[in-house]
XYZ file of C-alpha atoms in Angstrom:
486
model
C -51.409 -31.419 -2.122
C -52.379 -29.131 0.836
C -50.861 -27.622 3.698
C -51.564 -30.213 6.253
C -49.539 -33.014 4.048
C -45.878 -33.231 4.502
C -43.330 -34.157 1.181
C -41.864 -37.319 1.645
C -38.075 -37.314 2.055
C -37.484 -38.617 -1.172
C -39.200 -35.970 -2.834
C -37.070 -33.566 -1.359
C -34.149 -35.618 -2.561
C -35.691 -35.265 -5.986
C -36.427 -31.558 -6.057
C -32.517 -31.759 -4.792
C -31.450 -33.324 -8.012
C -33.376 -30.302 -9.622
C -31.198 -27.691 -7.349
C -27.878 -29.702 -8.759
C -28.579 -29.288 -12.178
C -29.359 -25.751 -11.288
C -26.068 -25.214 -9.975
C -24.001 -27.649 -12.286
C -25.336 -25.159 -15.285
C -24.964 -21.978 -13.373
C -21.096 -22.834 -12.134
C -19.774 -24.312 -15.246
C -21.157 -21.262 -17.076
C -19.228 -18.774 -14.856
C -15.904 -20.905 -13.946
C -15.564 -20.941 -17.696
C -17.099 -18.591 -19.587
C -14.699 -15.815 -19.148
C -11.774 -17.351 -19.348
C -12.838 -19.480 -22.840
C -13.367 -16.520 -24.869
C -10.687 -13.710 -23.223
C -8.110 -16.524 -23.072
C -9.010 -19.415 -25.654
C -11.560 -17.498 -28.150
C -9.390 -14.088 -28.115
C -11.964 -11.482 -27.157
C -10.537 -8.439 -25.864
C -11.322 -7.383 -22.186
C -13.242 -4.556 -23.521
C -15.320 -6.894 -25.642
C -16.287 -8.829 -23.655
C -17.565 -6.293 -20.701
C -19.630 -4.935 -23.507
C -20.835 -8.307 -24.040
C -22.111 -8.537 -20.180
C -23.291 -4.718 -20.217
C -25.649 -5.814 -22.850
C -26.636 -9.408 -21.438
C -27.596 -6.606 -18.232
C -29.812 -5.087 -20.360
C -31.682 -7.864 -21.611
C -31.379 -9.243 -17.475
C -33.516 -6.374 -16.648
C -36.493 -7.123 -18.605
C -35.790 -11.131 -18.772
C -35.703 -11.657 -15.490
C -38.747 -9.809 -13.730
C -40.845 -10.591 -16.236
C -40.091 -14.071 -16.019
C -40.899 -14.243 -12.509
C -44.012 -11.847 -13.207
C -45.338 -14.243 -16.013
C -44.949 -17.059 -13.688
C -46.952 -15.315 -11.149
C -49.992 -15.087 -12.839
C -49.855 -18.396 -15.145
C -52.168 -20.991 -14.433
C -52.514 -24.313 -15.981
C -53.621 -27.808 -14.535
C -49.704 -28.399 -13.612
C -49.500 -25.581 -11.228
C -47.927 -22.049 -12.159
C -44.548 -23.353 -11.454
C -43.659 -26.789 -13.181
C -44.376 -26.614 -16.856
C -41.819 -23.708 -17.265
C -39.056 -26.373 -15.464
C -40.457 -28.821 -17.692
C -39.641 -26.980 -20.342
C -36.427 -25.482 -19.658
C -34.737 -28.708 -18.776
C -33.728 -29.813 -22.228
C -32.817 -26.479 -23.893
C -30.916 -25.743 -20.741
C -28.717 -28.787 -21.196
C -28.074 -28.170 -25.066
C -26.524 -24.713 -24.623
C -24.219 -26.659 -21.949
C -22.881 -27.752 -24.904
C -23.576 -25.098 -27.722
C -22.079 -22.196 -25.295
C -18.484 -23.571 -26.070
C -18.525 -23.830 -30.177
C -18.023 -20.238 -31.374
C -16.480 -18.991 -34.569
C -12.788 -18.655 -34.246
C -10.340 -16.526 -36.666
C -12.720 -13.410 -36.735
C -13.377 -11.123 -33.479
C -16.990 -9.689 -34.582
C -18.273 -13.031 -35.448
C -16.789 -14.672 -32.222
C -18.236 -11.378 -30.031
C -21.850 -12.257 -31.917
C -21.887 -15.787 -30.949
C -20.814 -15.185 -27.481
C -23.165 -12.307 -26.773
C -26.074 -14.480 -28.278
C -24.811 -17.603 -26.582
C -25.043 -15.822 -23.204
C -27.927 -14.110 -23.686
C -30.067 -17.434 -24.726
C -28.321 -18.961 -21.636
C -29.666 -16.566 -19.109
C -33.101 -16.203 -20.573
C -33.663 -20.476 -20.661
C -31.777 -21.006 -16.953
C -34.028 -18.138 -15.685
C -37.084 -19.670 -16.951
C -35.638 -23.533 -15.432
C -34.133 -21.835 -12.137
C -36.749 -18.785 -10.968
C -39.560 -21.325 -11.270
C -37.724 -23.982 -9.131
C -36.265 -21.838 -6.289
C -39.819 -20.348 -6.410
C -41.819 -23.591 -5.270
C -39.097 -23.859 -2.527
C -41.111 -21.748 0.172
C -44.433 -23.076 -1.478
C -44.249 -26.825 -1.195
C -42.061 -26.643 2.119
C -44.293 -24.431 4.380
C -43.420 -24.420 8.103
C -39.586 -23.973 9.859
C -38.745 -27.532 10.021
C -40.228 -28.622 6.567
C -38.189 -25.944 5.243
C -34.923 -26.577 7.508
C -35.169 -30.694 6.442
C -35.310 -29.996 2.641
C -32.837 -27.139 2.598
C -30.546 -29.710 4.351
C -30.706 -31.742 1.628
C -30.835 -29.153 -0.768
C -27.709 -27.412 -0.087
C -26.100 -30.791 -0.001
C -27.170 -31.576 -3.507
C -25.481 -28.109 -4.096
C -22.101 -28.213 -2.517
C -22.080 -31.549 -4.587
C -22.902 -29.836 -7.948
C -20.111 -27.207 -7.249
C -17.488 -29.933 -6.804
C -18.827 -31.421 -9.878
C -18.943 -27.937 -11.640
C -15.077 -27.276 -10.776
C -13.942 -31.128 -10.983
C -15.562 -32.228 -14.471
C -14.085 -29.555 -16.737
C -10.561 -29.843 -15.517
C -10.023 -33.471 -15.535
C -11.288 -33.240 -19.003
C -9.709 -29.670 -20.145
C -5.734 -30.172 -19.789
C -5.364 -26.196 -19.709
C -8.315 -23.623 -19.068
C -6.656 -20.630 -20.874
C -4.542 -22.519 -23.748
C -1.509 -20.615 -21.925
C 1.046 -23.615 -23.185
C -1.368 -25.780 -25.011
C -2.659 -25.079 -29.283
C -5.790 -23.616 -29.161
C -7.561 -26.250 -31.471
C -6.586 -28.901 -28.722
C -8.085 -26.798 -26.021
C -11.688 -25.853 -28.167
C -11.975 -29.747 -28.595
C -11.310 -30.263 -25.219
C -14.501 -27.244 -24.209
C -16.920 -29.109 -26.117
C -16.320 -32.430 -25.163
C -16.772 -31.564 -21.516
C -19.774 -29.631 -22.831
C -21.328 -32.949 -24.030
C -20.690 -34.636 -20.657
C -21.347 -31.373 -18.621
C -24.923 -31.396 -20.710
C -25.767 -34.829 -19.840
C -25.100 -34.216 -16.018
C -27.615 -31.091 -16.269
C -30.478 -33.506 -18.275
C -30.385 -36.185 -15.579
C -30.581 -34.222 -12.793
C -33.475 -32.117 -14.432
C -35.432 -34.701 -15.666
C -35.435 -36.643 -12.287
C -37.222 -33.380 -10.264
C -39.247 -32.753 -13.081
C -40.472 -36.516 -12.736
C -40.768 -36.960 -8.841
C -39.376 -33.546 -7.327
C -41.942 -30.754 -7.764
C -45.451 -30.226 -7.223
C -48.012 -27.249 -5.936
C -49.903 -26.952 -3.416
C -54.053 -26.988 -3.779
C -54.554 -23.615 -1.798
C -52.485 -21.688 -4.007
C -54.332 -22.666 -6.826
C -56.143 -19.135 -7.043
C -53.893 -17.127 -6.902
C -53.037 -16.301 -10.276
C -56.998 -14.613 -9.937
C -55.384 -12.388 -7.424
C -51.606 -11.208 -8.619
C -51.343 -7.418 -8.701
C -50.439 -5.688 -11.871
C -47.098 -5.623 -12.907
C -46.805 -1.639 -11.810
C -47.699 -3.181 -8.106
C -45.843 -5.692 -8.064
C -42.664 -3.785 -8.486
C -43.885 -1.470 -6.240
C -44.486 -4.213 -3.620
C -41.471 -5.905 -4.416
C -38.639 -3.222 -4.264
C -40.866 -1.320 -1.681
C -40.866 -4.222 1.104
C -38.160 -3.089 3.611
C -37.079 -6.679 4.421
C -36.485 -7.585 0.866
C -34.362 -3.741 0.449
C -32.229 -5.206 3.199
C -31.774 -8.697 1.696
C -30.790 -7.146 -2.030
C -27.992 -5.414 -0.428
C -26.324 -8.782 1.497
C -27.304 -11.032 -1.634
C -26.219 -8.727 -4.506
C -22.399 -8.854 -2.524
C -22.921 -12.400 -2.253
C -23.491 -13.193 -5.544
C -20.627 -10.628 -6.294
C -18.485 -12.713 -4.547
C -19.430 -15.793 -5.947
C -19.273 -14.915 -9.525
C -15.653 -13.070 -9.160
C -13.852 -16.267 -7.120
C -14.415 -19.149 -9.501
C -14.300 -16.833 -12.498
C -10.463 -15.635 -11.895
C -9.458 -18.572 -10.093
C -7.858 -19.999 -13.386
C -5.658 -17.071 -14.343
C -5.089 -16.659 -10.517
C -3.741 -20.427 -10.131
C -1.489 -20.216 -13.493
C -0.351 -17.174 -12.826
C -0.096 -16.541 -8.839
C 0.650 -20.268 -8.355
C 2.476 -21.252 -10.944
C 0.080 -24.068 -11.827
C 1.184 -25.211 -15.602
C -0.364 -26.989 -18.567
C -2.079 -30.715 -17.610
C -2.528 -29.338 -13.941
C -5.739 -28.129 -14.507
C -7.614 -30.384 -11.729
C -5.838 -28.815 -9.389
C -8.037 -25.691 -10.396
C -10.912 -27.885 -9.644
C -9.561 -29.120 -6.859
C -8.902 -25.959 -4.801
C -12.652 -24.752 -5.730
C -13.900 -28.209 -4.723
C -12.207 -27.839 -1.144
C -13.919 -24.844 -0.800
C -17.325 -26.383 -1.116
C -16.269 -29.353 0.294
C -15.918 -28.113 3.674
C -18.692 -25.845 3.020
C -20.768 -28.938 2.424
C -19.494 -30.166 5.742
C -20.069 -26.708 7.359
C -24.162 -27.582 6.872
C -25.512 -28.893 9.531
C -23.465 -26.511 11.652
C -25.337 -23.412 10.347
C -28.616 -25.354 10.356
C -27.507 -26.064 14.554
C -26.518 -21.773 14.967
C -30.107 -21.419 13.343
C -31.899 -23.192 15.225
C -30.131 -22.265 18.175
C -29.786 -18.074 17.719
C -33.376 -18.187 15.926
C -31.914 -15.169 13.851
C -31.408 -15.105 10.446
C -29.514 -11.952 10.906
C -26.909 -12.573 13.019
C -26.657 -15.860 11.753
C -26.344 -14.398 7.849
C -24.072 -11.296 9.407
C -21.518 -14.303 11.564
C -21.380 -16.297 7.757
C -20.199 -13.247 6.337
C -17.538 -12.364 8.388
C -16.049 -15.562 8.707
C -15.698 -15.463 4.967
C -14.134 -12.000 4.648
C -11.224 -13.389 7.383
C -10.578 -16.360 4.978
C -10.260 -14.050 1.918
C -7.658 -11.725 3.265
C -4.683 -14.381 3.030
C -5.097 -14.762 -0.986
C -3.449 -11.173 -1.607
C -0.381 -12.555 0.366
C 0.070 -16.288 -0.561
C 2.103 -17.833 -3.453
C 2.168 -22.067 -3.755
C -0.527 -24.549 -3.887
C -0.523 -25.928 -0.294
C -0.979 -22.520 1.455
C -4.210 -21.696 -1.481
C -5.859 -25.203 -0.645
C -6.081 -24.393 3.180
C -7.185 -20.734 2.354
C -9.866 -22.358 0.200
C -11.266 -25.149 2.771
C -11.131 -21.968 5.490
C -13.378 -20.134 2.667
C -15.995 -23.014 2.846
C -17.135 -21.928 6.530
C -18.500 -18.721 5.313
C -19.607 -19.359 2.125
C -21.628 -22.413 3.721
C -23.723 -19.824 5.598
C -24.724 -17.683 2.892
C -25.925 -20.611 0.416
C -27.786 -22.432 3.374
C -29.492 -19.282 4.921
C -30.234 -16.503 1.672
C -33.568 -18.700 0.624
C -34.041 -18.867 4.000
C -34.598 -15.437 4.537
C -36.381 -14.702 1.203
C -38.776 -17.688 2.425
C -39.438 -15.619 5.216
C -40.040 -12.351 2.933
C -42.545 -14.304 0.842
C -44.822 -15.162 3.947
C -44.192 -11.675 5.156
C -45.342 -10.620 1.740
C -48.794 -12.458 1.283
C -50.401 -11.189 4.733
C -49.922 -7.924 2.757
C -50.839 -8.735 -0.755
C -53.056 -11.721 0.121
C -50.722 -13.696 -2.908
C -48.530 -15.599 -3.065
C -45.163 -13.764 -5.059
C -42.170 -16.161 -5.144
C -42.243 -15.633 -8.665
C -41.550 -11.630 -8.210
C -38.955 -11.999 -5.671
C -37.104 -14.664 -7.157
C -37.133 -12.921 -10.762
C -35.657 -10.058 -8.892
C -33.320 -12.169 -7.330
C -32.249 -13.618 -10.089
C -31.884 -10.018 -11.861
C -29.634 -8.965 -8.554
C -27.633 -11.793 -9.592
C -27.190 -11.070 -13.323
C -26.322 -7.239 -11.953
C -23.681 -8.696 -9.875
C -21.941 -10.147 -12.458
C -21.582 -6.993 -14.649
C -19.904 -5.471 -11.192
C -17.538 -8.823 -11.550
C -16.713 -8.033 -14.949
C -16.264 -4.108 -14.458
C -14.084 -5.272 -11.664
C -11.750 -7.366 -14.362
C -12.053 -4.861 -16.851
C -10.670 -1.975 -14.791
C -7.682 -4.209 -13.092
C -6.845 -5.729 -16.164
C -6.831 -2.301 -18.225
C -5.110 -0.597 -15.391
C -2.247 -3.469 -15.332
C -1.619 -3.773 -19.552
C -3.647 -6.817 -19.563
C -6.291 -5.783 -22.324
C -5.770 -8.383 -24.200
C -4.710 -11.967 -22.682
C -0.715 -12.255 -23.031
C 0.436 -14.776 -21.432
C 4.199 -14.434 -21.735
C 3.373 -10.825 -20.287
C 1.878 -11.314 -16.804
C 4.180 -8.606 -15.311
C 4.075 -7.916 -11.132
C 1.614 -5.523 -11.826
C -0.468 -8.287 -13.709
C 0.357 -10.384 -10.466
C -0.859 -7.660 -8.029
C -4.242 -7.039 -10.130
C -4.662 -10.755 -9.737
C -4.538 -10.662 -5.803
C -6.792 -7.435 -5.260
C -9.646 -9.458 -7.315
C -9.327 -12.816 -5.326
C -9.128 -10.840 -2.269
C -10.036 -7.727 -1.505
C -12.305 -6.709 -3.846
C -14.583 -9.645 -2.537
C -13.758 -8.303 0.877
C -15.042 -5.285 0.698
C -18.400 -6.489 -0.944
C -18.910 -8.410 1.994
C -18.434 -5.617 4.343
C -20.745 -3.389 2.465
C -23.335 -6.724 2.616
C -22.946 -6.682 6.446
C -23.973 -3.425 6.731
C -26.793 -3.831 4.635
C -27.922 -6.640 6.046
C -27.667 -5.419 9.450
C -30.847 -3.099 9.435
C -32.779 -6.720 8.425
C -36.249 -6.322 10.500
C -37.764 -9.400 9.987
C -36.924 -11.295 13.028
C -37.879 -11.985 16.583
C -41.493 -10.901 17.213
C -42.256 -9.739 14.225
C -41.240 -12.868 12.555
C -42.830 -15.085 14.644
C -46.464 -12.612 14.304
C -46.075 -13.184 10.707
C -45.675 -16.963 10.340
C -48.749 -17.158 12.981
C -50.733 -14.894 10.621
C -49.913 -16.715 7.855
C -50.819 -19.834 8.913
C -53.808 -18.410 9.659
C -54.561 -17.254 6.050
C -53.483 -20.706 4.624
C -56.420 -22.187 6.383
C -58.277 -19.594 5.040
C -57.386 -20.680 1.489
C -57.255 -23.957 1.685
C -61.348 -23.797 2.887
C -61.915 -22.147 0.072
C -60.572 -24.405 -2.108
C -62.262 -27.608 -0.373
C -65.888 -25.439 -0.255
C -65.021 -24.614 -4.337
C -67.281 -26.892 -6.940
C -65.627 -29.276 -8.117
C -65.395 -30.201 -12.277
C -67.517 -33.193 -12.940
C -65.691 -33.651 -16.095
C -62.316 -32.798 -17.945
C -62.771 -30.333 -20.047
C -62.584 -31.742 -23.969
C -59.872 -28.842 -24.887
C -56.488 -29.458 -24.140
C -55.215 -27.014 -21.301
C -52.809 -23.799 -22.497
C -50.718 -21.473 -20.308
C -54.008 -18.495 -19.068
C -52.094 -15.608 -18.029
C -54.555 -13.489 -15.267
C -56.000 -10.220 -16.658
């Protein structure tokens, strides 16, 4: 495909089935995760912050070097799709295999869940970097990219609901606070055999009619800089500085909310054993209305025609929605706070690829490349970082309040009051350090509009030299193998 041919809409609704797995995977993993093996498993607080200090260290080689490897692979798929190809079906067994630990002895439980976690993030990185990646390839121009985005963040709101709904209409209580524990570890890896079908389906239909690459960026591989320049070029681009401080508070956010909302709901609002889907349900509202909230920040973009402001108006909107969770106590009041929370979180998962679309195309006027492989790896690496700030967070509330290890016939005020500060401001305050951030963001106006006129220009450029390229008069008798660029 070239740049002059458009993606049909279905397509995009393929590639959106992709982004739902993506999500469904992602979301289960950190609604759960904590609160299966502090709560249900028995891991200490301590523990298990170890256990995420260490998955950080693998992040920081994993996940750059994923996206650098990606970079510079070529084979006759593309750079891209064989690495979603083959991430699809592992990704979908550990959906399953992340909720059957050891039980009766902490160091072999703390081994399977630091393995289990670690083989997680290395297989969804390899599925998820490589996906988000041919985003800003296959959809080039503004409205390409607004159409399928549309539809994209569509297919995500729906995966959250999914994400938050699925596990508690099929877990009767998240933390096994008045339920036996063998009950509740049946009940984790049944919905981990339904949760892992959900991921396969959506996979396999993007890998089969949702992704492709583009002809003109068939070369490029040839062209990648070494990995000591592409750091450099990648954590030295101002724009992208600017977007790791909004996205890594983002991401902050969005990893501490869903991961504290079940001790938050049992123990701030009272709700008991066999309630659980009313955990899913406040979570869904959220993304509900966010999902709703869509074409409304696709109208203020087109309309302000500043990512910016745009990203900057999302995330104070959110912050004013958070600030009512340190006061409120019953059900009712939460599930309005939580549709109210789906305005601003709307924004920031319709307009952060946005921007880092933008950074790409900014990117390959300088490098002549290009990198979504580089800045999506360290994306995806801000994101892993965020959630060892979510789990410091915990740790040092939870310590600080006598929570160290999970007690449930203990939740004291001070347990109470720990609670609050993490669903509220603790989030807040990540989002006001993200505005500021974020407000020094220089790729807009002019100098946005120079660079998508300049790229355009180079595309043409590329996409001649493909067409004047010879052309292989025969396939080749070997089969083809990953060829990394020298």
């Amino acid at each position: 495909m070239t740049e002059n041919e458009e993606y049909e809409p279905g397509n995009k609704v393929a590639y959106g089935f992709g982004a739902f797995a993506d999500i469904v995977a992602y979301q289960v993993f950190t609604f759960l995760v904590f609160t299966f093996y502090y709560a249900v498993v028995g891991i200490d607080i301590d523990l298990v912050t170890l256990g995420f200090v260490l998955w950080s260290v693998w992040n920081a080689i994993n996940d750059p070097l994923s996206g650098l490897i990606s970079d510079r692979t070529n084979t006759r798929w593309g750079r891209r799709v064989p690495f979603i190809a083959a991430g699809a079906i592992p990704l979908s067994l550990l959906m399953f295999f992340m909720w059957t630990p050891p039980t009766g002895n902490v160091i072999w439980s703390f081994t399977y869940f630091l393995i289990a976690i670690c083989l997680f993030d290395g297989i969804y990185t390899v599925y998820s970097l490589n996906l988000t990646a041919l985003f800003p390839e296959m959809y080039l121009n503004k409205e390409e990219r607004a159409s399928a985005n549309n539809i994209r963040q569509i297919f995500n709101i729906f995966g959250l609901i999914v994400a938050f709904i699925v596990p508690t209409l099929l877990i009767s209580d998240l933390s096994a606070k008045d339920t036996a524990v063998d009950v509740v570890l049946a009940e984790y890896r049944f919905a981990g055999v339904v949760i892992a079908i959900i991921v396969l389906i959506g996979a396999l239909i993007t890998v089969k009619w949702g992704i492709s690459e583009r002809e003109e960026f068939s070369k490029d591989f040839l062209s990648v800089p070494n990995v000591t320049d592409a750091f450099k070029h990648t954590l030295g681009n101002r724009s992208f500085q600017c977007f790791l401080v909004a996205i890594t508070a983002n991401w902050y956010v969005f990893g501490l909310i869903p991961t504290i909302v079940p001790l938050y709901g049992q123990f701030v609002l009272g709700i008991g054993a066999g309630q659980s889907i009313l955990l899913g349900v406040l979570l869904a509202a959220a993304f509900l209305s966010g999902g709703a909230c869509v074409s409304l920040w696709k109208y203020v973009v087109n309309r302000w025609e500043d990512l910016r402001k745009a990203w900057i108006a999302s995330m104070v909107l959110w912050i004013a929605a958070l600030i009512p969770f340190i006061l409120i106590e019953n059900v009712i009041v939460a599930l309005i706070c939580f549709v109210l929370n789906g305005f601003g979180l709307s924004g920031s998962l319709y307009l952060k690829d946005l921007v880092i679309s933008d950074i790409v195309d900014e990117d390959e006027l300088k490098t002549g490349v290009r990198r979504e492989g580089a800045f999506f790896g360290m994306n995806a690496l801000i994101m892993r970082f965020s959630v060892i700030m979510v789990f410091l967070s915990i740790n040092m509330v939870f310590n600080s309040v006598g929570w160290k290890v999970f007690t449930p016939d203990q939740a004291t005020p001070d347990v109470l009051f720990g609670l609050r500060l993490l669903m509220s401001v603790f989030p807040c305050i990540a989002l006001f350090f993200g505005i500021i951030g974020f407000s020094r963001y220089p790729l807009v106006g002019e100098r946005l509009k120079r660079v998508k006129q300049e790229r355009d220009g180079l595309h043409k450029e590329k996409a001649g030299a493909v067409e004047r390229a010879p052309k292989p008069t025969e396939v080749p008798d070997e089969p083809d193998e990953l060829e990394s660029a020298e």
